[in-house]
Short mmCIF file of C-alpha atoms in Angstrom, two decimals:
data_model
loop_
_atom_site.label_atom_id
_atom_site.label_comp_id
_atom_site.label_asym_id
_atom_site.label_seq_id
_atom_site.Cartn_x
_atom_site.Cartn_y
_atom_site.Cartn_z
CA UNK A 1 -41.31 -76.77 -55.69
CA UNK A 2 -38.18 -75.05 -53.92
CA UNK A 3 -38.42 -71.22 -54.43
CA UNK A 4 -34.87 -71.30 -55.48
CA UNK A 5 -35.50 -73.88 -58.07
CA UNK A 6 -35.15 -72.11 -61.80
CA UNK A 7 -36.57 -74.94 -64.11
CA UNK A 8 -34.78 -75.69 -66.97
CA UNK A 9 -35.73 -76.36 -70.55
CA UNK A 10 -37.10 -80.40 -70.95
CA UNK A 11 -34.81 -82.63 -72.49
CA UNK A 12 -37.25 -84.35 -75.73
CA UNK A 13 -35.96 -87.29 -74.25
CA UNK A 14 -34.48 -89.74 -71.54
CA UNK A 15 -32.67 -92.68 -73.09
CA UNK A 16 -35.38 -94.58 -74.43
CA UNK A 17 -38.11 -92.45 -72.73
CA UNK A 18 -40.01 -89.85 -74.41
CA UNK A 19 -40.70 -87.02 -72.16
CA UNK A 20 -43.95 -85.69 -71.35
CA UNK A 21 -44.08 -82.79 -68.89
CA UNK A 22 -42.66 -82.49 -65.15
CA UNK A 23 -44.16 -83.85 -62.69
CA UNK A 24 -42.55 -82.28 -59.14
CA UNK A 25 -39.05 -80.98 -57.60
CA UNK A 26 -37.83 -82.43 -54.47
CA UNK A 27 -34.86 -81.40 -52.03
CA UNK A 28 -31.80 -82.84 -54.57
CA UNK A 29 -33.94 -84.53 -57.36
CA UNK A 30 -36.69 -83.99 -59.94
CA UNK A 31 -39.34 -85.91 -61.11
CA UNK A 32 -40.70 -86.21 -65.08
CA UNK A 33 -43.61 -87.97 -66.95
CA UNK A 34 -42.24 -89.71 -69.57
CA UNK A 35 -43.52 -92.07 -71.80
CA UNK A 36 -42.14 -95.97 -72.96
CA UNK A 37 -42.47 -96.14 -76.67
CA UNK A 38 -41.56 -100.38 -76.12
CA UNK A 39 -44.18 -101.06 -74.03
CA UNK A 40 -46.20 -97.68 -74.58
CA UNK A 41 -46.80 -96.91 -70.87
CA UNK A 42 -46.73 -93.77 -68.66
CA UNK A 43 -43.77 -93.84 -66.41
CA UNK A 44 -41.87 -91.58 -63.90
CA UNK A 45 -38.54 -91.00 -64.12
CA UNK A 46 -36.42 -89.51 -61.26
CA UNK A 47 -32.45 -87.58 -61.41
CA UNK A 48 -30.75 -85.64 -59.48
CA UNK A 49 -31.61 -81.84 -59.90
CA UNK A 50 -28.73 -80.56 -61.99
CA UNK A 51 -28.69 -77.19 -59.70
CA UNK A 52 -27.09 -78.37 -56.72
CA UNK A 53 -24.14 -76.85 -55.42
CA UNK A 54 -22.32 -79.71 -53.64
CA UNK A 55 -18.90 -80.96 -54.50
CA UNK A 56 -17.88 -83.54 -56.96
CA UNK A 57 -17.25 -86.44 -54.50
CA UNK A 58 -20.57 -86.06 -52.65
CA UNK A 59 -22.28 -85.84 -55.59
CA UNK A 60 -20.86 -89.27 -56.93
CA UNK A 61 -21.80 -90.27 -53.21
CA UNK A 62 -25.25 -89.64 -53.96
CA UNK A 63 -25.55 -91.57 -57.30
CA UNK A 64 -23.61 -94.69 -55.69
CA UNK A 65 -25.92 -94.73 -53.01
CA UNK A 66 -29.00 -94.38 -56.10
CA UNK A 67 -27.42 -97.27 -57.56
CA UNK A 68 -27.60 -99.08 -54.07
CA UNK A 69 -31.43 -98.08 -53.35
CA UNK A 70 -32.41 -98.88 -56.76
CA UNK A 71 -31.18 -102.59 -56.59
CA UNK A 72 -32.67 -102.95 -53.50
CA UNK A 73 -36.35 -101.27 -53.93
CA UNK A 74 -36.44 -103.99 -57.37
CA UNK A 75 -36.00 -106.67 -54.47
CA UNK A 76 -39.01 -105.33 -52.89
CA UNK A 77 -42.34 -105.80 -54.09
CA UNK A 78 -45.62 -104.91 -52.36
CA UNK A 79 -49.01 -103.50 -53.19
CA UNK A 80 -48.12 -100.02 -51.28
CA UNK A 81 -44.51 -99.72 -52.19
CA UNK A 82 -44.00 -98.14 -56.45
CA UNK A 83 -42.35 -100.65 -58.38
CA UNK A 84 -39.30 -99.45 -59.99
CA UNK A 85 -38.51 -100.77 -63.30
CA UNK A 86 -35.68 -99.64 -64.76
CA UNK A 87 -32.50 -97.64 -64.24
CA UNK A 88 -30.26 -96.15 -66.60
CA UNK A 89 -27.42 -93.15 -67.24
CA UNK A 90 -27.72 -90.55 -69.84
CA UNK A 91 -24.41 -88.27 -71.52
CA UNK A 92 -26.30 -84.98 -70.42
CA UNK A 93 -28.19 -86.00 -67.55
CA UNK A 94 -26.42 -88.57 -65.48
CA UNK A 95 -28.41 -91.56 -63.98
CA UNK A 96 -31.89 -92.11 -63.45
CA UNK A 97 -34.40 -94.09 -62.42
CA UNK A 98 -37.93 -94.91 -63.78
CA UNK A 99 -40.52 -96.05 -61.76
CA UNK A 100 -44.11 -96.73 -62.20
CA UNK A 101 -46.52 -94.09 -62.88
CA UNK A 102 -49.31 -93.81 -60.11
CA UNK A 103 -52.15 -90.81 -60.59
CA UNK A 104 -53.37 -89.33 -57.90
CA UNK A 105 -52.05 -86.70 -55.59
CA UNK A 106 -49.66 -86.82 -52.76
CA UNK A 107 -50.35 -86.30 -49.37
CA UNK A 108 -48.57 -83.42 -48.66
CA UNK A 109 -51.37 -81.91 -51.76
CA UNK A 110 -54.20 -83.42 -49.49
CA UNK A 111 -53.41 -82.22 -46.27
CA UNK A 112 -53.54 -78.60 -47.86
CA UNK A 113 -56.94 -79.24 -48.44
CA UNK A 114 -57.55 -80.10 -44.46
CA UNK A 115 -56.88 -83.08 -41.96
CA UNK A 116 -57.65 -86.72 -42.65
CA UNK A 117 -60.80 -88.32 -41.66
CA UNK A 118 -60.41 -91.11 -39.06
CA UNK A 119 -61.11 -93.47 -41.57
CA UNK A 120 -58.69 -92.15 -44.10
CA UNK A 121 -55.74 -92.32 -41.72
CA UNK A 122 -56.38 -95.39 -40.65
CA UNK A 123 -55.92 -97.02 -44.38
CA UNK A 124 -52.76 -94.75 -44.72
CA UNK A 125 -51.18 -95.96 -41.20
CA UNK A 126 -52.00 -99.94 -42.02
CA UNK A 127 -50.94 -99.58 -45.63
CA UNK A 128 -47.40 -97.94 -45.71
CA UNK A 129 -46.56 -99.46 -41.84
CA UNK A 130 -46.60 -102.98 -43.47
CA UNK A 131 -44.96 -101.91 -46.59
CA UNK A 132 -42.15 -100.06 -44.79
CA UNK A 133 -41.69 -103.30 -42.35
CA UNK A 134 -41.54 -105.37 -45.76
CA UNK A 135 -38.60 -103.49 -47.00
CA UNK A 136 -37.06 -103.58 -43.68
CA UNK A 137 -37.54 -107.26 -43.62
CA UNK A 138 -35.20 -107.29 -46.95
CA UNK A 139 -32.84 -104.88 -45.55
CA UNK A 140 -34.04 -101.87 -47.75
CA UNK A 141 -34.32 -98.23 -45.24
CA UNK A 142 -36.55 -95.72 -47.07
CA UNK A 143 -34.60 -92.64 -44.95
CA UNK A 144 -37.02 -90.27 -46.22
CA UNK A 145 -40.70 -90.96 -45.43
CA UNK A 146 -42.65 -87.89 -45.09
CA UNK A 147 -45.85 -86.83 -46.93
CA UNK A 148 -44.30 -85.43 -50.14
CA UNK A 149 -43.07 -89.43 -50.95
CA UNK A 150 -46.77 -90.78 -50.10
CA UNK A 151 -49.55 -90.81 -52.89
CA UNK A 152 -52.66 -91.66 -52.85
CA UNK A 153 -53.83 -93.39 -55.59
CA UNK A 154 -57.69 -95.09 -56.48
CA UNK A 155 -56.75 -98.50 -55.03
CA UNK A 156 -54.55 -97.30 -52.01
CA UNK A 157 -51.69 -95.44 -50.87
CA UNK A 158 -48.31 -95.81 -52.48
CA UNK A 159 -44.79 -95.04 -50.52
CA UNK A 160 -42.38 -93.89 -53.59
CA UNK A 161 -38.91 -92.24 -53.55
CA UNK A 162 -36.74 -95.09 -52.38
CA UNK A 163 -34.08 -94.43 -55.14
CA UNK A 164 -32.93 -90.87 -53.83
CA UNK A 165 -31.69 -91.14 -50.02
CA UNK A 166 -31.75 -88.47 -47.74
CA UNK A 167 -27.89 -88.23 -47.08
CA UNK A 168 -27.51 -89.33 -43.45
CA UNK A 169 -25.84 -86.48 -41.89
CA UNK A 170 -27.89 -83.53 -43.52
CA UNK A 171 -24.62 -81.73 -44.41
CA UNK A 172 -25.43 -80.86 -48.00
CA UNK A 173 -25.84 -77.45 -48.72
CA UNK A 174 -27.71 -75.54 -51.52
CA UNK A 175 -27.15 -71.80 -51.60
CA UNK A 176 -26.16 -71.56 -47.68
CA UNK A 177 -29.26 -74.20 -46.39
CA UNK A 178 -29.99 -77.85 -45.43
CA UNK A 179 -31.04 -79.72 -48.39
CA UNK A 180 -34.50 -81.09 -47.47
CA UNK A 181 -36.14 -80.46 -44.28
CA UNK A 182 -35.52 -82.16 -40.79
CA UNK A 183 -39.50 -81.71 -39.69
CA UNK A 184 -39.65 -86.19 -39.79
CA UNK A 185 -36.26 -86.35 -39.34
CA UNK A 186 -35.45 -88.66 -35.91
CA UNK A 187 -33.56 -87.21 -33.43
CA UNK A 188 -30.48 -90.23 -33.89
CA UNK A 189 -30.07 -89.05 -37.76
CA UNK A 190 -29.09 -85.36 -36.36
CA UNK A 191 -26.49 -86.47 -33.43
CA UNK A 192 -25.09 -89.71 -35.26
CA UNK A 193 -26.61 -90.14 -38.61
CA UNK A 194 -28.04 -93.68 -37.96
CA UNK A 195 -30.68 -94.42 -39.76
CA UNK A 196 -32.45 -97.54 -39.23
CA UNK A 197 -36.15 -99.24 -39.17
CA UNK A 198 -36.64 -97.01 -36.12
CA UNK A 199 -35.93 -93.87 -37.78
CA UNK A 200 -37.93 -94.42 -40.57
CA UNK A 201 -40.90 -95.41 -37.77
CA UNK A 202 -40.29 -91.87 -36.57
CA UNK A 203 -40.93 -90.48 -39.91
CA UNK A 204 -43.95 -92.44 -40.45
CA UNK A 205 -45.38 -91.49 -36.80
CA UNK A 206 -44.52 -87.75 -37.80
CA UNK A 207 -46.21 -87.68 -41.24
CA UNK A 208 -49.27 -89.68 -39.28
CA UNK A 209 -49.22 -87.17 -36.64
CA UNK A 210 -49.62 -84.20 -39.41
CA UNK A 211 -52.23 -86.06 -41.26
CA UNK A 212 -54.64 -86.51 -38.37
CA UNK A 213 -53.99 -83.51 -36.89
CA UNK A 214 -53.44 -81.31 -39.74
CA UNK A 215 -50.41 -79.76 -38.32
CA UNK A 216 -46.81 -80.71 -37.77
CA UNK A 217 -46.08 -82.54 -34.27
CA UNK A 218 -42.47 -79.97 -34.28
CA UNK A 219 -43.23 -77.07 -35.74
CA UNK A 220 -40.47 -74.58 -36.73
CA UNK A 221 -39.34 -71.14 -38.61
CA UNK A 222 -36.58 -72.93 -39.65
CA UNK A 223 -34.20 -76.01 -40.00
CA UNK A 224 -32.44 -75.61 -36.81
CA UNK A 225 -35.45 -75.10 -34.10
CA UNK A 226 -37.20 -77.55 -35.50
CA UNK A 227 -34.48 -80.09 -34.56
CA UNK A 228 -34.00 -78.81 -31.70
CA UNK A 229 -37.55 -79.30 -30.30
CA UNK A 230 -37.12 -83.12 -32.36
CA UNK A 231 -34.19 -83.49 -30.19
CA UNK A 232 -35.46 -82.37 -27.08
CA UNK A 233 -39.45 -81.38 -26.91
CA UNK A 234 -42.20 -84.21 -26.97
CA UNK A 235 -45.14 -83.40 -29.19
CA UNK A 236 -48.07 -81.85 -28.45
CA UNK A 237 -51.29 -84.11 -27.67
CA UNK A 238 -54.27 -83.08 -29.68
CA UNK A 239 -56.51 -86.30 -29.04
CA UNK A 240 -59.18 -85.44 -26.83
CA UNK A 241 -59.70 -82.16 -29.56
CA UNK A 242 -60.55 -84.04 -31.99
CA UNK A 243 -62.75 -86.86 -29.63
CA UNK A 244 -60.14 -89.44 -30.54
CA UNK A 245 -59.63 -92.01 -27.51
CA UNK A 246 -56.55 -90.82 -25.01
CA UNK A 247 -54.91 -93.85 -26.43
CA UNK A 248 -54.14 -92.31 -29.86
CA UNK A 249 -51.85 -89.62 -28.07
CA UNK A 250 -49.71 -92.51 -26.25
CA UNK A 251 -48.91 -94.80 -29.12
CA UNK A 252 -48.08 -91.62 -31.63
CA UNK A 253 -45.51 -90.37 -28.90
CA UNK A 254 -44.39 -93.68 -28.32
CA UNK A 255 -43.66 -93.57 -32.72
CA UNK A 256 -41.64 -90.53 -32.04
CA UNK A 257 -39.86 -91.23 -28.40
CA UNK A 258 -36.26 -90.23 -28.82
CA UNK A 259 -34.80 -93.70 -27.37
CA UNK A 260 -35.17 -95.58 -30.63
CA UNK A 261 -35.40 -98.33 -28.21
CA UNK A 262 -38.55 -97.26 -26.72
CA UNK A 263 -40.70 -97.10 -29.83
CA UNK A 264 -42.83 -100.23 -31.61
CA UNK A 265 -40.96 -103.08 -32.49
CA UNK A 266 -41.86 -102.49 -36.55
CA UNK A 267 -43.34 -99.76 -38.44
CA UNK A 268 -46.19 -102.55 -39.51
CA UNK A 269 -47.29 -102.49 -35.38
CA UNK A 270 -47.27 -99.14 -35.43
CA UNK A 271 -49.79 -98.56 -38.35
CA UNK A 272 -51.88 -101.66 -36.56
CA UNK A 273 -52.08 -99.64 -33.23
CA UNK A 274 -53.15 -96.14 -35.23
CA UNK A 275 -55.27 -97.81 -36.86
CA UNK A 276 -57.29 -99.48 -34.29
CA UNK A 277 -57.25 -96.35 -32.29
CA UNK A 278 -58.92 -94.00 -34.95
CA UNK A 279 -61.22 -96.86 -35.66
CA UNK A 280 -62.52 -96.84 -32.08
CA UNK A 281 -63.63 -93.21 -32.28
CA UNK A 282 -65.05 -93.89 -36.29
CA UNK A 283 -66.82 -96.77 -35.06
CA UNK A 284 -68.50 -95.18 -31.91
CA UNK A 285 -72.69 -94.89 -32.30
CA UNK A 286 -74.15 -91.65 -33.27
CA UNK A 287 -75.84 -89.61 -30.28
CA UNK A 288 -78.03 -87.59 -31.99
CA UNK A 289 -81.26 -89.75 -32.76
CA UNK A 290 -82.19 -88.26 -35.94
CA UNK A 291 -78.63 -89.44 -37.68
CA UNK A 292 -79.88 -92.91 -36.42
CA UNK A 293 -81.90 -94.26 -40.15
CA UNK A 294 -83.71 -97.44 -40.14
CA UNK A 295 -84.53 -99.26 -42.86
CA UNK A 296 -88.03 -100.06 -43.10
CA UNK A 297 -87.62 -103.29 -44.70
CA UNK A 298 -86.51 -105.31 -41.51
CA UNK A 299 -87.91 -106.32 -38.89
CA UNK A 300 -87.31 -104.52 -35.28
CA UNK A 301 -85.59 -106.81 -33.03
CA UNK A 302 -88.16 -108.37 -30.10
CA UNK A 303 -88.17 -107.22 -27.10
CA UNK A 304 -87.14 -108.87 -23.76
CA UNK A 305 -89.04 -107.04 -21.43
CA UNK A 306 -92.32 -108.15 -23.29
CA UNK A 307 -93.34 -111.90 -23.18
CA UNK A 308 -94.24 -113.80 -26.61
CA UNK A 309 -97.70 -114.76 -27.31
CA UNK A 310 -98.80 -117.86 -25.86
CA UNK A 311 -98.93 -120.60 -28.31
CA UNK A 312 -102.89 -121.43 -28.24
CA UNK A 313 -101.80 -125.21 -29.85
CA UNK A 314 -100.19 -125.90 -27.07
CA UNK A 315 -103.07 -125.39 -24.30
CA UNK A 316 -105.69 -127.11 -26.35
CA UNK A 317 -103.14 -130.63 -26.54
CA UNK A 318 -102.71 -129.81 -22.78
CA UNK A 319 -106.35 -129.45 -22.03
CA UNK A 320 -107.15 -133.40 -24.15
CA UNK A 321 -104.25 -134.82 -22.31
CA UNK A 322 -105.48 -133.26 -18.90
CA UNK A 323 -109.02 -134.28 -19.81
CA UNK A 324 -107.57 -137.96 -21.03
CA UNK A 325 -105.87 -138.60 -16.98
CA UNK A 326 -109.26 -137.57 -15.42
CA UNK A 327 -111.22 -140.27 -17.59
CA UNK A 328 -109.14 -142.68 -16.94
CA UNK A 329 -109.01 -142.47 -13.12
CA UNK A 330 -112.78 -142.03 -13.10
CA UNK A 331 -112.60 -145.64 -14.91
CA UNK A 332 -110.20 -147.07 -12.77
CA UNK A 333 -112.36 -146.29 -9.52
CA UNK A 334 -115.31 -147.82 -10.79
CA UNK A 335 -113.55 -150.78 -11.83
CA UNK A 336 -112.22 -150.77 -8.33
CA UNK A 337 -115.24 -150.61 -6.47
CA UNK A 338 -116.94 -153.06 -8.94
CA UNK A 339 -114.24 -155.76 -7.60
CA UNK A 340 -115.79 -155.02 -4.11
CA UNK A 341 -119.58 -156.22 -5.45
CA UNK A 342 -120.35 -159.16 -5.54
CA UNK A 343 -123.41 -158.04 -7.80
CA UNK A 344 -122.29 -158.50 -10.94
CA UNK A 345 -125.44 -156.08 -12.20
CA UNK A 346 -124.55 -153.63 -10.25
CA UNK A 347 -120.85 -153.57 -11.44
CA UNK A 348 -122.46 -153.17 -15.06
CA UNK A 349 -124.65 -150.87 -13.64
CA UNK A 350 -121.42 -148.47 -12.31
CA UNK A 351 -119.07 -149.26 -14.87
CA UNK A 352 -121.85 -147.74 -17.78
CA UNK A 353 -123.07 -144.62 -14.82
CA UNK A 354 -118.65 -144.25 -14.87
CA UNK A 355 -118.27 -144.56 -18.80
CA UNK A 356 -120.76 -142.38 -19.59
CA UNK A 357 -120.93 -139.35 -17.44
CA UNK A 358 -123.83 -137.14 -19.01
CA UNK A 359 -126.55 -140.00 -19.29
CA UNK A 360 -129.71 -139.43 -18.73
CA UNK A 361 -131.30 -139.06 -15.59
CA UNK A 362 -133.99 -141.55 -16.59
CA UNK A 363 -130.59 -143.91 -16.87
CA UNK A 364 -129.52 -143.61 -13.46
CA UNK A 365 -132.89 -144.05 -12.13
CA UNK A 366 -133.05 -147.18 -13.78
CA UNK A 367 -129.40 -147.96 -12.23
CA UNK A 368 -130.06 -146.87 -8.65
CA UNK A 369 -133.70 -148.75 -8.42
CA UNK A 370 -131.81 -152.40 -9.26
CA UNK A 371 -130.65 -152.86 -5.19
CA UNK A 372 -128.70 -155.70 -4.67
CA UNK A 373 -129.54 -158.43 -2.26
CA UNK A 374 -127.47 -158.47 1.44
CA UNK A 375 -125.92 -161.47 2.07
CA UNK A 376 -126.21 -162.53 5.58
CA UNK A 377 -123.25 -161.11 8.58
CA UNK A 378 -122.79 -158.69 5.71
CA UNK A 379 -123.70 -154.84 5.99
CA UNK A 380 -125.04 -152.97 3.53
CA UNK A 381 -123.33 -151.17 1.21
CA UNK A 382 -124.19 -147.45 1.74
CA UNK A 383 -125.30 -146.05 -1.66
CA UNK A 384 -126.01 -142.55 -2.66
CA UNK A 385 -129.27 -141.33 -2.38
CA UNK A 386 -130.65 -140.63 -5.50
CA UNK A 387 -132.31 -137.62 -6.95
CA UNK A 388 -136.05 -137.37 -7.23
CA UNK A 389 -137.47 -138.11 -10.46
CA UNK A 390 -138.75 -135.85 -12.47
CA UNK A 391 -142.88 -135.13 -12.35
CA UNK A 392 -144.15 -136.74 -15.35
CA UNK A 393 -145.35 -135.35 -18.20
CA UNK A 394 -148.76 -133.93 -18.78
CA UNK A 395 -151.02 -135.43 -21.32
CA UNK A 396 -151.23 -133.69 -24.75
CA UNK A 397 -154.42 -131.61 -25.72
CA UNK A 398 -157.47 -133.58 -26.63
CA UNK A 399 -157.57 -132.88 -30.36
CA UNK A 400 -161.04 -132.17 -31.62
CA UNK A 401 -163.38 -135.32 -32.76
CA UNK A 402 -161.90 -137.59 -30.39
CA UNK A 403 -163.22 -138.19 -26.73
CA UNK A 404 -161.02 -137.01 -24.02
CA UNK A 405 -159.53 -139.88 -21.89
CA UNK A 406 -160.90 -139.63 -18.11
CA UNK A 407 -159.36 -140.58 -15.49
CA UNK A 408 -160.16 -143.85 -13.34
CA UNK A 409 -162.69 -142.77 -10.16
CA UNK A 410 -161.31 -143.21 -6.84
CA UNK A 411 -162.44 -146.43 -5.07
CA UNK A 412 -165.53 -146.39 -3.34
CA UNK A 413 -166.74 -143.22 -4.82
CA UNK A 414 -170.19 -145.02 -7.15
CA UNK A 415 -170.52 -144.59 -10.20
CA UNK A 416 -169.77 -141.59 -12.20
CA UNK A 417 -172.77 -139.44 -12.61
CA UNK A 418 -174.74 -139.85 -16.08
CA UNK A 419 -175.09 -137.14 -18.30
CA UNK A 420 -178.10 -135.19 -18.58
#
């Protein structure tokens, strides 16, 4: 509230609006919770302060340019601009305007408390850069965008104050001042009083600049040195303080360049580029290991330099098949070689040594003592030589009552001697 602002007694009531309390003073108007008895709602209703001491004609100035503002903020809806609903002139109080009522402070209130987080910013800069380059896109200038007309409500920031404009060439005096203050003023509004969807980009990358920062990109004692370093000083960069990416430093000046020219083409690009930039730093991993947490619940992810377990399934179907090809080129020789005998018992003879592999040796001493006749002009086959047979077995124990078997006397030896 202005220092030099002596409130006044509430009026009980604002044309059909039962007043509440007050809610905030501004540079030339007031703001009062009031409440609809029609549709019994909270709503906030905005006049000029009655304490102003400007002539009669600027003051009318002022209220046709309300009128103006008023029609064209009901043109504009959006989810981050305040709806205005109604507008209306009372015998004692003049006009007024009555807008929705949002809860929640402003951020002027919350940068008191400290700079934004990265994140918070970031939702600030996207919100009210699109909703400023909707109202430009319906020919509505805010001309006043600083962090007293921002509030931050539950579901998102709301730009307000599009009824009362800042009056374009800051000429209004109240007790020997400027009314308002020039600190997101652009430097155009000061040497020409153009305002346009550039200027109000300047005032948006001005109230950004103070919310990430938590200081004012021109500082100043007073009215006239802070335009003057708006007019002729760049701002400071602060980026690499706070470990946001160089880039955040580059698109904020570029916001508040003096060439209108040379800043984004809307307000809505702007808030995208802020945005992104904060996000980069927000997003960035956490150095310290012990801020890393892992939940226990899933599974680490594998790791490259470590092969994965043979499958075991695999090999065995490998080994069958492998074992499969040898059989059947074992087959295929015999058969081969049986083609080349005329014998057909010995071809039997091969082929069953060939199909069955772990006979007995009694088998192939049966197969290798069948030799096949030579036919004449013919040579022999060569055949393997086989193994030796085995020695035979020896005779089981006599087993008692029965005579021992003897063994046949060599020839020409007599006969065997008789027992005593």
């Amino acid at each position: 509230m202005p220092p030099s602002y002596a409130p006044r007694e509430l009026p009980s009531a604002i044309g059909r609006y039962d007043t509440v309390r007050a809610l905030g003073v501004g540079a030339m108007g007031r703001v009062l919770l009031a409440r609809d008895p029609v549709l019994e709602r909270h709503v906030a209703i905005k006049l000029l302060r009655d304490d102003l001491a400007i002539a009669s004609d600027v003051r009318e100035a002022l209220l046709v340019r309300m009128r103006h503002e008023a029609r064209a903020a009901a043109r504009v809806t959006h989810p981050n601009l305040v709806v205005i609903h109604d507008m209306g002139e009372d015998d004692a109080l003049g006009l007024y305007l009555v807008f929705e009522y949002i809860e929640g402070p402003t951020l002027k209130q919350r940068i008191k408390e400290g700079r934004l987080s990265g994140r918070q910013a970031a939702r600030i800069a996207r919100e009210i850069g699109a909703a400023l380059t909707h109202a430009h896109e319906h020919g509505v200038l805010h001309r006043d965008v600083k962090p007293e007309n921002i509030i931050l409500s539950p579901t998102g920031s709301k730009l307000t104050d599009f009824g009362i404009a800042r009056v374009p060439d800051s000429t209004l005096t109240h007790a020997g001042g400027l009314l308002g203050t020039p600190a997101y003023s652009a430097p155009e509004t000061f040497k020409d009083g153009k305002f346009s969807p550039a200027s109000d980009q300047f005032s948006l990358a001005a109230t950004l600049y103070e919310a990430i920062r938590g200081a004012r990109a021109f500082p100043g004692d007073d009215a006239l040195s802070v335009a003057s370093r708006i007019t002729n000083e760049p701002p400071e960069p602060f980026a690499a303080s706070l470990r946001y990416p160089g880039a955040l430093d580059a698109i904020l000046g570029r916001g508040l360049a003096k060439d209108p020219d040379a800043r984004f083409e809307s307000c809505k690009l702007l808030g995208a580029s802020v945005q992104e930039a904060l996000l980069m730093r927000a997003s960035r991993a956490p150095t310290d290991a012990s801020a890393i947490t892992e939940d226990p619940t899933v599974p680490p992810p594998p790791n490259p330099s470590v092969p994965p377990p043979a499958d075991r399934r695999g090999l065995r179907w490998f080994a069958v098949g492998l074992g499969g090809l040898l059989a059947a080129g074992v087959g295929a020789r015999a058969l081969l070689r049986a083609a080349d005998d005329p014998n057909p018992g010995s071809a039997a003879s091969a082929s069953t040594s060939a199909s069955a592999p772990q006979a007995s040796s009694s088998a192939l001493d049966v197969g290798s003592a069948s030799a096949a006749p030579v036919k004449p002009g013919k040579k022999p086959t060569a055949r393997p030589t086989p193994p030796p047979p085995p020695p035979p077995p020896e005779p089981p124990p006599p087993s008692s009552g029965s005579a021992a078997p003897t063994a046949a006397p060599p020839a020409g030896s007599g006969p065997p001697p008789s027992a005593p």
